[in-house]
Short mmCIF file of C-alpha atoms in Angstrom, two decimals:
data_model
loop_
_atom_site.label_atom_id
_atom_site.label_comp_id
_atom_site.label_asym_id
_atom_site.label_seq_id
_atom_site.Cartn_x
_atom_site.Cartn_y
_atom_site.Cartn_z
CA GLY A 3 -3.62 -14.43 -7.95
CA GLN A 4 -1.82 -14.27 -4.65
CA GLN A 5 -3.95 -13.47 -1.64
CA LEU A 6 -3.15 -12.66 1.94
CA ASN A 7 -5.39 -13.65 4.81
CA GLN A 8 -5.12 -11.12 7.59
CA SER A 9 -6.70 -11.64 10.99
CA PRO A 10 -8.45 -10.54 12.98
CA GLN A 11 -10.56 -8.19 10.85
CA SER A 12 -11.10 -5.90 13.82
CA MET A 13 -10.09 -5.56 17.44
CA PHE A 14 -11.53 -3.47 20.24
CA ILE A 15 -9.17 -3.31 23.19
CA GLN A 16 -8.48 -1.41 26.37
CA GLU A 17 -5.61 1.08 26.54
CA GLY A 18 -2.50 -0.62 27.88
CA GLU A 19 -3.31 -4.04 26.45
CA ASP A 20 -1.05 -5.86 24.00
CA VAL A 21 -2.26 -6.54 20.47
CA SER A 22 -1.39 -9.29 18.06
CA MET A 23 -2.38 -9.67 14.42
CA ASN A 24 -1.14 -11.94 11.67
CA CYS A 25 -1.07 -12.59 7.97
CA THR A 26 -0.85 -15.84 6.07
CA SER A 27 -0.31 -16.50 2.41
CA SER A 28 -0.80 -19.45 0.09
CA SER A 29 2.56 -18.70 -1.50
CA ILE A 30 5.94 -17.49 -0.30
CA PHE A 31 7.23 -13.93 -0.21
CA ASN A 32 10.77 -12.65 0.13
CA THR A 33 9.63 -9.44 1.83
CA TRP A 34 6.92 -8.69 4.37
CA LEU A 35 5.86 -5.19 5.33
CA TRP A 36 3.44 -3.77 7.85
CA TYR A 37 1.60 -0.48 7.27
CA LYS A 38 -0.79 1.64 9.31
CA GLN A 39 -3.47 3.76 7.68
CA ASP A 40 -5.43 6.55 9.34
CA PRO A 41 -8.76 7.69 7.85
CA GLY A 42 -8.28 9.77 4.70
CA GLU A 43 -4.52 9.23 4.71
CA GLY A 44 -2.08 7.04 2.84
CA PRO A 45 -0.57 3.92 4.42
CA VAL A 46 2.49 4.61 6.55
CA LEU A 47 5.29 2.05 6.67
CA LEU A 48 5.85 0.64 10.15
CA ILE A 49 8.21 -2.30 9.72
CA ALA A 50 9.92 -4.07 6.81
CA LEU A 51 11.15 -7.69 7.03
CA TYR A 52 13.55 -9.26 4.55
CA LYS A 53 14.69 -12.60 5.96
CA ALA A 54 12.77 -15.68 7.04
CA GLY A 55 12.76 -15.86 10.82
CA GLU A 56 13.68 -12.18 11.18
CA LEU A 57 12.26 -10.41 14.23
CA THR A 58 12.27 -6.62 14.04
CA SER A 59 11.10 -3.96 16.48
CA ASN A 60 10.09 -0.35 16.04
CA GLY A 61 9.31 1.13 19.44
CA ARG A 62 6.34 -0.73 20.87
CA LEU A 63 5.86 -2.62 17.61
CA THR A 64 7.44 -5.99 16.89
CA ALA A 65 7.02 -7.98 13.70
CA GLN A 66 8.32 -11.34 12.56
CA PHE A 67 8.88 -12.90 9.16
CA GLY A 68 7.64 -16.49 9.40
CA ILE A 69 10.14 -19.26 8.88
CA THR A 70 8.05 -20.77 6.07
CA ARG A 71 8.00 -17.35 4.33
CA LYS A 72 4.23 -17.68 4.12
CA ASP A 73 3.29 -15.72 7.21
CA SER A 74 4.08 -12.75 9.40
CA PHE A 75 2.77 -11.29 12.61
CA LEU A 76 2.71 -7.86 14.22
CA ASN A 77 2.54 -7.22 17.95
CA ILE A 78 1.83 -3.90 19.59
CA SER A 79 2.65 -3.67 23.28
CA ALA A 80 0.98 -1.40 25.81
CA SER A 81 -1.46 0.10 23.32
CA ILE A 82 -2.32 3.80 23.46
CA PRO A 83 -5.21 5.74 21.87
CA SER A 84 -3.09 6.94 18.93
CA ASP A 85 -2.60 3.31 17.87
CA VAL A 86 -6.15 3.45 16.50
CA GLY A 87 -6.25 2.83 12.78
CA ILE A 88 -6.16 0.10 10.17
CA TYR A 89 -3.08 -2.09 10.02
CA PHE A 90 -2.19 -3.79 6.76
CA CYS A 91 0.28 -6.53 6.04
CA ALA A 92 1.82 -6.65 2.59
CA GLY A 93 3.93 -9.25 0.87
CA MET A 94 6.31 -8.70 -1.96
CA ASN A 95 8.58 -10.66 -4.26
CA TYR A 96 11.18 -8.31 -5.61
CA GLY A 97 13.17 -9.12 -8.70
CA GLY A 98 14.61 -7.39 -11.76
CA SER A 99 13.51 -3.91 -10.63
CA GLN A 100 9.97 -5.22 -10.41
CA GLY A 101 8.16 -5.24 -7.16
CA ASN A 102 4.57 -4.75 -6.24
CA LEU A 103 2.88 -5.26 -2.90
CA ILE A 104 0.07 -7.71 -2.24
CA PHE A 105 -2.00 -6.38 0.65
CA GLY A 106 -4.10 -8.08 3.28
CA LYS A 107 -7.60 -6.78 3.93
CA GLY A 108 -6.50 -5.00 7.10
CA THR A 109 -7.08 -5.18 10.85
CA LYS A 110 -9.09 -2.30 12.28
CA LEU A 111 -7.86 -1.46 15.76
CA SER A 112 -9.95 0.48 18.24
CA VAL A 113 -8.49 1.45 21.63
CA LYS A 114 -10.67 2.41 24.57
CA PRO A 115 -8.99 4.88 26.96
CA ASP B 11 5.05 13.30 5.60
CA SER B 12 6.26 10.52 3.29
CA GLY B 13 7.72 12.89 0.70
CA VAL B 14 5.36 11.58 -1.98
CA THR B 15 2.90 14.17 -3.25
CA GLN B 16 -0.34 13.60 -5.10
CA THR B 17 -2.76 15.99 -6.75
CA PRO B 18 -5.60 16.60 -6.65
CA LYS B 19 -6.71 15.52 -3.17
CA HIS B 20 -10.32 15.14 -4.28
CA LEU B 21 -11.89 14.75 -7.70
CA ILE B 22 -15.57 14.61 -8.51
CA THR B 23 -16.62 13.86 -12.05
CA ALA B 24 -19.35 12.23 -14.11
CA THR B 25 -19.59 8.85 -15.77
CA GLY B 26 -17.96 8.70 -19.17
CA GLN B 27 -15.42 11.39 -18.35
CA ARG B 28 -11.63 11.22 -18.28
CA VAL B 29 -9.37 12.36 -15.44
CA THR B 30 -5.65 12.55 -14.77
CA LEU B 31 -4.09 11.94 -11.37
CA ARG B 32 -0.60 13.23 -10.70
CA CYS B 33 2.16 11.92 -8.45
CA SER B 34 5.63 13.18 -7.55
CA PRO B 35 7.85 10.55 -5.92
CA ARG B 36 10.25 11.08 -3.06
CA SER B 37 13.46 12.79 -4.03
CA GLY B 38 15.82 10.17 -5.44
CA ASP B 39 13.21 7.44 -5.89
CA LEU B 40 13.15 6.00 -9.39
CA SER B 41 10.16 3.71 -9.04
CA VAL B 42 6.52 4.72 -8.86
CA TYR B 43 3.57 2.45 -8.14
CA TRP B 44 -0.15 3.09 -8.44
CA TYR B 45 -2.69 1.40 -6.18
CA GLN B 46 -6.48 1.53 -6.00
CA GLN B 47 -8.26 1.24 -2.67
CA SER B 48 -11.96 0.48 -2.59
CA LEU B 49 -14.13 -0.77 0.26
CA ASP B 50 -14.82 -4.15 -1.29
CA GLN B 51 -11.46 -4.87 -2.95
CA GLY B 52 -9.01 -3.33 -0.49
CA LEU B 53 -5.65 -2.09 -1.76
CA GLN B 54 -4.97 -3.38 -5.25
CA PHE B 55 -1.80 -2.88 -7.28
CA LEU B 56 -2.37 -1.28 -10.66
CA ILE B 57 0.96 -0.57 -12.33
CA GLN B 58 4.65 0.14 -11.67
CA TYR B 59 7.12 2.37 -13.50
CA TYR B 60 10.85 2.41 -13.03
CA ASN B 61 12.91 5.29 -14.43
CA GLY B 62 10.35 5.99 -17.12
CA GLU B 63 9.64 2.42 -18.16
CA GLU B 64 6.73 0.20 -17.28
CA ARG B 65 7.93 -2.64 -15.04
CA ALA B 66 4.90 -4.49 -13.75
CA LYS B 67 1.17 -4.55 -14.31
CA GLY B 68 -1.50 -5.65 -11.90
CA ASN B 69 -5.26 -5.50 -12.10
CA ILE B 70 -5.35 -2.40 -14.25
CA LEU B 71 -8.28 -1.92 -16.59
CA GLU B 72 -7.71 -1.18 -20.27
CA ARG B 73 -9.49 2.15 -19.73
CA PHE B 74 -6.66 3.13 -17.38
CA SER B 75 -3.15 4.06 -18.40
CA ALA B 76 -0.12 5.60 -16.79
CA GLN B 77 3.24 7.07 -17.65
CA GLN B 78 6.35 8.28 -15.91
CA PHE B 79 8.06 11.39 -17.23
CA PRO B 80 11.79 12.24 -17.42
CA ASP B 81 11.54 14.22 -14.18
CA LEU B 82 10.14 10.99 -12.63
CA HIS B 83 6.70 12.29 -11.82
CA SER B 84 3.90 10.02 -12.93
CA GLU B 85 0.36 10.41 -14.15
CA LEU B 86 -2.50 7.93 -14.02
CA ASN B 87 -5.15 8.47 -16.67
CA LEU B 88 -8.62 7.08 -16.13
CA SER B 89 -11.06 7.25 -19.02
CA SER B 90 -14.68 6.30 -19.77
CA LEU B 91 -15.25 6.47 -16.04
CA GLU B 92 -17.84 4.26 -14.41
CA LEU B 93 -19.49 4.47 -11.01
CA GLY B 94 -17.38 1.54 -9.85
CA ASP B 95 -14.17 3.49 -10.46
CA SER B 96 -14.92 5.60 -7.41
CA ALA B 97 -12.09 4.85 -5.00
CA LEU B 98 -8.95 6.16 -3.37
CA TYR B 99 -5.97 6.11 -5.71
CA PHE B 100 -2.55 5.99 -4.11
CA CYS B 101 0.86 6.52 -5.54
CA ALA B 102 3.89 5.04 -3.83
CA SER B 103 7.58 5.34 -4.55
CA SER B 104 10.70 3.41 -3.68
CA THR B 105 14.40 3.50 -4.45
CA LEU B 106 14.75 -0.16 -5.45
CA ALA B 107 18.36 0.21 -4.42
CA GLY B 108 20.48 -0.77 -1.45
CA GLY B 109 19.17 -2.94 1.32
CA ASN B 110 15.66 -1.53 1.47
CA LEU B 111 14.32 -2.92 -1.76
CA GLY B 112 10.81 -3.56 -0.54
CA GLU B 113 10.06 -0.29 1.17
CA GLN B 114 7.38 1.69 -0.59
CA PHE B 115 6.29 5.09 0.68
CA PHE B 116 2.75 6.18 -0.02
CA GLY B 117 1.33 9.55 -0.92
CA PRO B 118 -1.83 10.97 0.69
CA GLY B 119 -4.02 9.70 -2.14
CA THR B 120 -6.61 11.11 -4.51
CA ARG B 121 -10.23 10.41 -3.70
CA LEU B 122 -12.15 9.97 -6.95
CA THR B 123 -15.92 10.16 -6.93
CA VAL B 124 -17.78 9.31 -10.12
CA LEU B 125 -21.39 10.46 -10.17
#
């Protein structure tokens, strides 16, 4: 089945640094989403992307839908301690009221104050 | 708070048993999805319901089944439980309407432990 390759698997950075993570797929998607998950909680939607080439921001977060529709990246600027968590990319092909997400394995972010 | 509720929060049971996980979607959302999250497999899609009807199936075992009721809440039934079924089970909901077709909102999950 479809698989997403998310990298890096983990990052350990200093507070204030910028962070970049990405996802690639062997097949195309018409929707890319980025989620953050804290321990013991459900994933929380950060950004949704619907058009190839689209660049969308949510506060200090910026994500882009790759032009080939096979990749996406997420940037976090000026990281703070509460950014700690696991970030997941997810791809989706919606059609006919069907739509399930294919998730990457996640990027675990640690921020040192 | 996503607006999606799941019960119970934790469930501990024995091999061979059957359990039911419950999910209430966000108000107005017609579609419910079930996902399984384990350490080795990550987040895996199990099944989707839309307005009471099954719409898509993923890697769901035959021992597992789900349904969506007229009030749109959903239940995931897991039977003949095995040790490997221990995982976090998430429910998500979406409107599948308007411009935000892909946005799924997740509940807090049910942690199932099979002993």
